[in-house]
């Protein structure tokens, strides 16, 4: 059974304080690992897809990396508008995503 | 661009009542999905569709039914609502199935009392 565990469950940062979110996974034959951002009362919004170990992708203050067992979402010099829940999901060969429970990020000014 | 539109945004049901959650997308996507999201849990797939007339079960289909008569619409039917169906429901769509990002609606918050 595919499993995704995200840590920490919640993270509080000061504006400008860089940190990382972790997504550990077990899956038989990873086709892709996805990161989504979810604001309160809204649906998840796509951020990145990573396909193979060693791959990295960046978008503004966010950088996602992937190994064979986990993915990290690095947040550099975060701003209050980066506050959201960040979701990780893995896609096995059948295409059905398994989501983690999310990390709630709060950035204080 | 509207994207994926869900209605209603909020609903309270009594135990045993039925209702339909509506979902429509205007991106001409082949694939559509229904997920539920419970506090502290990951999104769980209820049903999905690969095109008009074709639907299949996801991880948690019991108590739900779907239909896909058009490319645009993918309603989710709850029959005999139970407290365990209290959740936030998200509809999503994608152009393809593998390695394709999902576009989500804004969700329906459902309480069954």
PDB file of C-alpha atoms in Angstrom:
ATOM      1  CA  UNK A   1       0.000   0.000   0.000  1.00  0.00           C
ATOM      2  CA  UNK A   2       1.288   3.422  -0.959  1.00  0.00           C
ATOM      3  CA  UNK A   3       1.956   5.739   1.963  1.00  0.00           C
ATOM      4  CA  UNK A   4       2.824   9.414   2.283  1.00  0.00           C
ATOM      5  CA  UNK A   5       3.806  11.070   5.571  1.00  0.00           C
ATOM      6  CA  UNK A   6       4.413  14.786   5.850  1.00  0.00           C
ATOM      7  CA  UNK A   7       6.306  16.498   8.645  1.00  0.00           C
ATOM      8  CA  UNK A   8       6.022  18.597  10.608  1.00  0.00           C
ATOM      9  CA  UNK A   9       2.240  18.789  10.916  1.00  0.00           C
ATOM     10  CA  UNK A  10       2.535  22.524  11.561  1.00  0.00           C
ATOM     11  CA  UNK A  11       5.379  24.991  11.209  1.00  0.00           C
ATOM     12  CA  UNK A  12       5.554  28.558  12.435  1.00  0.00           C
ATOM     13  CA  UNK A  13       8.228  30.830  10.977  1.00  0.00           C
ATOM     14  CA  UNK A  14       9.182  34.439  11.240  1.00  0.00           C
ATOM     15  CA  UNK A  15       9.276  36.365   8.004  1.00  0.00           C
ATOM     16  CA  UNK A  16      12.661  35.745   6.407  1.00  0.00           C
ATOM     17  CA  UNK A  17      13.350  32.567   8.405  1.00  0.00           C
ATOM     18  CA  UNK A  18      14.110  29.808   5.888  1.00  0.00           C
ATOM     19  CA  UNK A  19      13.074  26.209   6.533  1.00  0.00           C
ATOM     20  CA  UNK A  20      12.055  22.925   4.905  1.00  0.00           C
ATOM     21  CA  UNK A  21       8.985  20.714   4.807  1.00  0.00           C
ATOM     22  CA  UNK A  22       9.394  16.954   4.472  1.00  0.00           C
ATOM     23  CA  UNK A  23       7.392  14.383   2.524  1.00  0.00           C
ATOM     24  CA  UNK A  24       8.375  10.748   3.113  1.00  0.00           C
ATOM     25  CA  UNK A  25       6.818   8.135   0.871  1.00  0.00           C
ATOM     26  CA  UNK A  26       6.630   4.470   0.010  1.00  0.00           C
ATOM     27  CA  UNK A  27       5.242   3.567  -3.388  1.00  0.00           C
ATOM     28  CA  UNK A  28       5.683   0.745  -5.866  1.00  0.00           C
ATOM     29  CA  UNK A  29       7.020   2.406  -8.971  1.00  0.00           C
ATOM     30  CA  UNK A  30       6.886   6.178  -8.561  1.00  0.00           C
ATOM     31  CA  UNK A  31       5.601   7.925 -11.670  1.00  0.00           C
ATOM     32  CA  UNK A  32       5.641  11.366 -10.104  1.00  0.00           C
ATOM     33  CA  UNK A  33       5.590  13.297  -6.845  1.00  0.00           C
ATOM     34  CA  UNK A  34       3.394  16.369  -6.674  1.00  0.00           C
ATOM     35  CA  UNK A  35       3.363  19.393  -4.397  1.00  0.00           C
ATOM     36  CA  UNK A  36       0.219  21.476  -3.960  1.00  0.00           C
ATOM     37  CA  UNK A  37      -0.559  24.583  -1.946  1.00  0.00           C
ATOM     38  CA  UNK A  38      -3.965  24.957  -0.247  1.00  0.00           C
ATOM     39  CA  UNK A  39      -5.283  28.219   1.173  1.00  0.00           C
ATOM     40  CA  UNK A  40      -8.068  28.149   3.798  1.00  0.00           C
ATOM     41  CA  UNK A  41     -11.469  27.523   2.254  1.00  0.00           C
ATOM     42  CA  UNK A  42     -10.032  26.797  -1.184  1.00  0.00           C
ATOM     43  CA  UNK A  43      -9.008  23.829  -3.244  1.00  0.00           C
ATOM     44  CA  UNK A  44      -5.379  22.768  -3.645  1.00  0.00           C
ATOM     45  CA  UNK A  45      -3.323  24.582  -6.256  1.00  0.00           C
ATOM     46  CA  UNK A  46      -0.546  22.854  -8.177  1.00  0.00           C
ATOM     47  CA  UNK A  47       3.060  23.824  -7.463  1.00  0.00           C
ATOM     48  CA  UNK A  48       5.495  21.190  -8.785  1.00  0.00           C
ATOM     49  CA  UNK A  49       5.878  17.711 -10.227  1.00  0.00           C
ATOM     50  CA  UNK A  50       9.093  15.761  -9.665  1.00  0.00           C
ATOM     51  CA  UNK A  51       9.747  12.575 -11.592  1.00  0.00           C
ATOM     52  CA  UNK A  52      13.090  11.103 -10.556  1.00  0.00           C
ATOM     53  CA  UNK A  53      15.587  11.159  -7.711  1.00  0.00           C
ATOM     54  CA  UNK A  54      17.921  14.115  -7.902  1.00  0.00           C
ATOM     55  CA  UNK A  55      15.443  16.342  -9.671  1.00  0.00           C
ATOM     56  CA  UNK A  56      14.869  19.880  -8.376  1.00  0.00           C
ATOM     57  CA  UNK A  57      12.325  22.546  -9.316  1.00  0.00           C
ATOM     58  CA  UNK A  58      12.019  26.146  -8.201  1.00  0.00           C
ATOM     59  CA  UNK A  59       9.302  28.757  -8.132  1.00  0.00           C
ATOM     60  CA  UNK A  60       9.926  32.102  -6.466  1.00  0.00           C
ATOM     61  CA  UNK A  61      10.865  31.326  -2.822  1.00  0.00           C
ATOM     62  CA  UNK A  62      10.069  27.607  -3.122  1.00  0.00           C
ATOM     63  CA  UNK A  63      12.355  24.781  -4.187  1.00  0.00           C
ATOM     64  CA  UNK A  64      11.318  21.151  -4.298  1.00  0.00           C
ATOM     65  CA  UNK A  65      13.795  18.274  -4.281  1.00  0.00           C
ATOM     66  CA  UNK A  66      13.365  14.513  -4.582  1.00  0.00           C
ATOM     67  CA  UNK A  67      15.218  11.416  -3.371  1.00  0.00           C
ATOM     68  CA  UNK A  68      14.164   7.771  -3.588  1.00  0.00           C
ATOM     69  CA  UNK A  69      12.442   7.967  -0.203  1.00  0.00           C
ATOM     70  CA  UNK A  70      11.463  11.579   0.375  1.00  0.00           C
ATOM     71  CA  UNK A  71      10.915  15.026  -1.007  1.00  0.00           C
ATOM     72  CA  UNK A  72      11.675  18.369   0.562  1.00  0.00           C
ATOM     73  CA  UNK A  73      10.008  21.695  -0.042  1.00  0.00           C
ATOM     74  CA  UNK A  74      12.528  24.374   0.855  1.00  0.00           C
ATOM     75  CA  UNK A  75      11.191  27.836   1.609  1.00  0.00           C
ATOM     76  CA  UNK A  76      13.742  30.618   1.406  1.00  0.00           C
ATOM     77  CA  UNK A  77      13.098  33.936   3.174  1.00  0.00           C
ATOM     78  CA  UNK A  78       9.350  33.292   3.475  1.00  0.00           C
ATOM     79  CA  UNK A  79       6.760  36.038   3.506  1.00  0.00           C
ATOM     80  CA  UNK A  80       3.373  36.080   5.275  1.00  0.00           C
ATOM     81  CA  UNK A  81       1.662  35.375   1.946  1.00  0.00           C
ATOM     82  CA  UNK A  82       3.433  31.996   1.867  1.00  0.00           C
ATOM     83  CA  UNK A  83       1.219  30.910   4.774  1.00  0.00           C
ATOM     84  CA  UNK A  84      -0.864  27.943   3.611  1.00  0.00           C
ATOM     85  CA  UNK A  85      -1.155  24.185   3.883  1.00  0.00           C
ATOM     86  CA  UNK A  86       1.312  22.368   1.650  1.00  0.00           C
ATOM     87  CA  UNK A  87       0.266  18.970   0.351  1.00  0.00           C
ATOM     88  CA  UNK A  88       2.448  16.243  -1.090  1.00  0.00           C
ATOM     89  CA  UNK A  89       1.114  13.414  -3.270  1.00  0.00           C
ATOM     90  CA  UNK A  90       2.675  10.399  -4.983  1.00  0.00           C
ATOM     91  CA  UNK A  91       1.502   8.796  -8.191  1.00  0.00           C
ATOM     92  CA  UNK A  92       2.043   5.050  -8.732  1.00  0.00           C
ATOM     93  CA  UNK A  93       1.776   3.331 -12.131  1.00  0.00           C
ATOM     94  CA  UNK A  94      -2.048   3.155 -11.967  1.00  0.00           C
ATOM     95  CA  UNK A  95      -2.166   6.941 -11.775  1.00  0.00           C
ATOM     96  CA  UNK A  96      -4.208   7.215  -8.579  1.00  0.00           C
ATOM     97  CA  UNK A  97      -2.678   9.806  -6.286  1.00  0.00           C
ATOM     98  CA  UNK A  98      -2.019   9.167  -2.605  1.00  0.00           C
ATOM     99  CA  UNK A  99      -1.916  12.418  -0.623  1.00  0.00           C
ATOM    100  CA  UNK A 100      -0.154  13.195   2.608  1.00  0.00           C
ATOM    101  CA  UNK A 101      -1.992  14.925   5.435  1.00  0.00           C
ATOM    102  CA  UNK A 102      -0.283  18.237   4.752  1.00  0.00           C
ATOM    103  CA  UNK A 103       1.918  20.700   6.627  1.00  0.00           C
ATOM    104  CA  UNK A 104       0.297  23.899   7.876  1.00  0.00           C
ATOM    105  CA  UNK A 105       2.779  26.739   7.406  1.00  0.00           C
ATOM    106  CA  UNK A 106       2.319  30.047   9.202  1.00  0.00           C
ATOM    107  CA  UNK A 107       4.710  32.915   8.511  1.00  0.00           C
ATOM    108  CA  UNK A 108       4.558  35.796  10.967  1.00  0.00           C
ATOM    109  CA  UNK A 109       5.534  39.333   9.920  1.00  0.00           C
TER     110      UNK A 109
ATOM    111  CA  UNK B   1     -11.617  31.561 -16.717  1.00  0.00           C
ATOM    112  CA  UNK B   2     -13.984  29.620 -14.461  1.00  0.00           C
ATOM    113  CA  UNK B   3     -11.941  26.374 -14.274  1.00  0.00           C
ATOM    114  CA  UNK B   4     -13.663  23.872 -11.975  1.00  0.00           C
ATOM    115  CA  UNK B   5     -16.882  25.061 -10.369  1.00  0.00           C
ATOM    116  CA  UNK B   6     -18.550  23.309  -7.449  1.00  0.00           C
ATOM    117  CA  UNK B   7     -21.946  23.943  -5.921  1.00  0.00           C
ATOM    118  CA  UNK B   8     -23.106  24.321  -3.225  1.00  0.00           C
ATOM    119  CA  UNK B   9     -20.298  25.688  -1.038  1.00  0.00           C
ATOM    120  CA  UNK B  10     -21.956  24.647   2.196  1.00  0.00           C
ATOM    121  CA  UNK B  11     -24.729  22.213   3.051  1.00  0.00           C
ATOM    122  CA  UNK B  12     -26.206  20.676   6.166  1.00  0.00           C
ATOM    123  CA  UNK B  13     -28.064  17.387   5.798  1.00  0.00           C
ATOM    124  CA  UNK B  14     -30.026  15.289   8.207  1.00  0.00           C
ATOM    125  CA  UNK B  15     -29.179  11.617   8.562  1.00  0.00           C
ATOM    126  CA  UNK B  16     -30.866   9.639   5.799  1.00  0.00           C
ATOM    127  CA  UNK B  17     -31.322  12.561   3.409  1.00  0.00           C
ATOM    128  CA  UNK B  18     -29.875  12.535  -0.095  1.00  0.00           C
ATOM    129  CA  UNK B  19     -28.224  15.212  -2.152  1.00  0.00           C
ATOM    130  CA  UNK B  20     -26.154  15.821  -5.248  1.00  0.00           C
ATOM    131  CA  UNK B  21     -22.928  17.798  -5.284  1.00  0.00           C
ATOM    132  CA  UNK B  22     -22.463  19.506  -8.603  1.00  0.00           C
ATOM    133  CA  UNK B  23     -19.168  19.876 -10.458  1.00  0.00           C
ATOM    134  CA  UNK B  24     -18.513  21.375 -13.867  1.00  0.00           C
ATOM    135  CA  UNK B  25     -15.308  22.254 -15.705  1.00  0.00           C
ATOM    136  CA  UNK B  26     -14.782  24.385 -18.779  1.00  0.00           C
ATOM    137  CA  UNK B  27     -11.269  23.253 -19.715  1.00  0.00           C
ATOM    138  CA  UNK B  28     -12.352  20.300 -21.890  1.00  0.00           C
ATOM    139  CA  UNK B  29     -10.520  17.926 -19.564  1.00  0.00           C
ATOM    140  CA  UNK B  30     -11.045  14.214 -20.055  1.00  0.00           C
ATOM    141  CA  UNK B  31     -10.410  13.188 -16.459  1.00  0.00           C
ATOM    142  CA  UNK B  32     -12.479  14.234 -13.473  1.00  0.00           C
ATOM    143  CA  UNK B  33     -12.236  13.227  -9.831  1.00  0.00           C
ATOM    144  CA  UNK B  34     -14.039  13.471  -6.527  1.00  0.00           C
ATOM    145  CA  UNK B  35     -12.019  13.655  -3.309  1.00  0.00           C
ATOM    146  CA  UNK B  36     -12.973  14.076   0.311  1.00  0.00           C
ATOM    147  CA  UNK B  37     -10.780  15.826   2.853  1.00  0.00           C
ATOM    148  CA  UNK B  38     -11.098  15.183   6.554  1.00  0.00           C
ATOM    149  CA  UNK B  39      -9.171  17.108   9.249  1.00  0.00           C
ATOM    150  CA  UNK B  40      -5.642  15.765   9.684  1.00  0.00           C
ATOM    151  CA  UNK B  41      -6.085  13.315   6.818  1.00  0.00           C
ATOM    152  CA  UNK B  42      -4.938  13.349   3.244  1.00  0.00           C
ATOM    153  CA  UNK B  43      -7.325  13.762   0.354  1.00  0.00           C
ATOM    154  CA  UNK B  44      -9.081  10.466  -0.373  1.00  0.00           C
ATOM    155  CA  UNK B  45     -10.280   9.549  -3.867  1.00  0.00           C
ATOM    156  CA  UNK B  46     -13.983   8.656  -4.001  1.00  0.00           C
ATOM    157  CA  UNK B  47     -14.664   8.188  -7.713  1.00  0.00           C
ATOM    158  CA  UNK B  48     -13.074   9.229 -10.953  1.00  0.00           C
ATOM    159  CA  UNK B  49     -13.980   9.362 -14.625  1.00  0.00           C
ATOM    160  CA  UNK B  50     -11.806   9.025 -17.699  1.00  0.00           C
ATOM    161  CA  UNK B  51     -14.382  10.461 -20.044  1.00  0.00           C
ATOM    162  CA  UNK B  52     -18.098  10.801 -20.695  1.00  0.00           C
ATOM    163  CA  UNK B  53     -19.918   7.581 -19.842  1.00  0.00           C
ATOM    164  CA  UNK B  54     -16.971   6.022 -17.993  1.00  0.00           C
ATOM    165  CA  UNK B  55     -16.567   6.050 -14.223  1.00  0.00           C
ATOM    166  CA  UNK B  56     -14.641   3.965 -11.710  1.00  0.00           C
ATOM    167  CA  UNK B  57     -14.284   3.589  -7.978  1.00  0.00           C
ATOM    168  CA  UNK B  58     -11.542   5.169  -5.964  1.00  0.00           C
ATOM    169  CA  UNK B  59     -10.369   4.389  -2.455  1.00  0.00           C
ATOM    170  CA  UNK B  60     -13.565   5.291  -0.525  1.00  0.00           C
ATOM    171  CA  UNK B  61     -16.624   4.847  -2.823  1.00  0.00           C
ATOM    172  CA  UNK B  62     -19.147   3.390  -0.353  1.00  0.00           C
ATOM    173  CA  UNK B  63     -22.210   5.571   0.124  1.00  0.00           C
ATOM    174  CA  UNK B  64     -21.630   7.565  -3.066  1.00  0.00           C
ATOM    175  CA  UNK B  65     -22.582   7.375  -6.712  1.00  0.00           C
ATOM    176  CA  UNK B  66     -21.446   9.298  -9.775  1.00  0.00           C
ATOM    177  CA  UNK B  67     -22.377   9.757 -13.396  1.00  0.00           C
ATOM    178  CA  UNK B  68     -20.639  11.411 -16.342  1.00  0.00           C
ATOM    179  CA  UNK B  69     -23.063  12.169 -19.148  1.00  0.00           C
ATOM    180  CA  UNK B  70     -21.009  15.037 -20.584  1.00  0.00           C
ATOM    181  CA  UNK B  71     -17.348  16.024 -20.649  1.00  0.00           C
ATOM    182  CA  UNK B  72     -18.089  19.080 -18.526  1.00  0.00           C
ATOM    183  CA  UNK B  73     -20.174  17.683 -15.654  1.00  0.00           C
ATOM    184  CA  UNK B  74     -19.402  15.117 -12.964  1.00  0.00           C
ATOM    185  CA  UNK B  75     -22.016  15.146 -10.174  1.00  0.00           C
ATOM    186  CA  UNK B  76     -21.564  13.210  -6.932  1.00  0.00           C
ATOM    187  CA  UNK B  77     -24.659  11.684  -5.361  1.00  0.00           C
ATOM    188  CA  UNK B  78     -24.973  10.921  -1.660  1.00  0.00           C
ATOM    189  CA  UNK B  79     -27.723   8.460  -0.841  1.00  0.00           C
ATOM    190  CA  UNK B  80     -28.909   8.019   2.759  1.00  0.00           C
ATOM    191  CA  UNK B  81     -26.435  10.485   4.275  1.00  0.00           C
ATOM    192  CA  UNK B  82     -24.549   9.359   7.376  1.00  0.00           C
ATOM    193  CA  UNK B  83     -22.478  11.350   9.922  1.00  0.00           C
ATOM    194  CA  UNK B  84     -19.350   9.634   8.558  1.00  0.00           C
ATOM    195  CA  UNK B  85     -19.901  11.563   5.319  1.00  0.00           C
ATOM    196  CA  UNK B  86     -19.330  14.875   7.069  1.00  0.00           C
ATOM    197  CA  UNK B  87     -16.345  16.235   5.195  1.00  0.00           C
ATOM    198  CA  UNK B  88     -15.099  18.730   2.656  1.00  0.00           C
ATOM    199  CA  UNK B  89     -15.568  17.475  -0.886  1.00  0.00           C
ATOM    200  CA  UNK B  90     -13.364  18.551  -3.775  1.00  0.00           C
ATOM    201  CA  UNK B  91     -13.902  18.010  -7.443  1.00  0.00           C
ATOM    202  CA  UNK B  92     -10.861  18.082  -9.706  1.00  0.00           C
ATOM    203  CA  UNK B  93     -10.045  17.666 -13.364  1.00  0.00           C
ATOM    204  CA  UNK B  94      -7.005  16.992 -15.515  1.00  0.00           C
ATOM    205  CA  UNK B  95      -6.278  16.741 -19.209  1.00  0.00           C
ATOM    206  CA  UNK B  96      -4.599  13.355 -18.867  1.00  0.00           C
ATOM    207  CA  UNK B  97      -4.196  10.845 -16.075  1.00  0.00           C
ATOM    208  CA  UNK B  98      -0.496  10.193 -15.664  1.00  0.00           C
ATOM    209  CA  UNK B  99       1.921  12.937 -14.658  1.00  0.00           C
ATOM    210  CA  UNK B 100      -0.789  15.529 -15.100  1.00  0.00           C
ATOM    211  CA  UNK B 101      -1.534  18.229 -12.575  1.00  0.00           C
ATOM    212  CA  UNK B 102      -5.006  18.431 -11.125  1.00  0.00           C
ATOM    213  CA  UNK B 103      -7.177  21.535 -11.171  1.00  0.00           C
ATOM    214  CA  UNK B 104      -9.394  21.671  -8.092  1.00  0.00           C
ATOM    215  CA  UNK B 105     -12.664  23.371  -7.366  1.00  0.00           C
ATOM    216  CA  UNK B 106     -13.147  25.416  -4.204  1.00  0.00           C
ATOM    217  CA  UNK B 107     -14.903  22.622  -2.336  1.00  0.00           C
ATOM    218  CA  UNK B 108     -18.228  21.802  -0.704  1.00  0.00           C
ATOM    219  CA  UNK B 109     -18.358  21.663   3.083  1.00  0.00           C
ATOM    220  CA  UNK B 110     -20.963  19.088   4.061  1.00  0.00           C
ATOM    221  CA  UNK B 111     -22.252  18.378   7.544  1.00  0.00           C
ATOM    222  CA  UNK B 112     -24.540  15.436   8.276  1.00  0.00           C
ATOM    223  CA  UNK B 113     -26.350  15.787  11.579  1.00  0.00           C
TER     224      UNK B 113
END
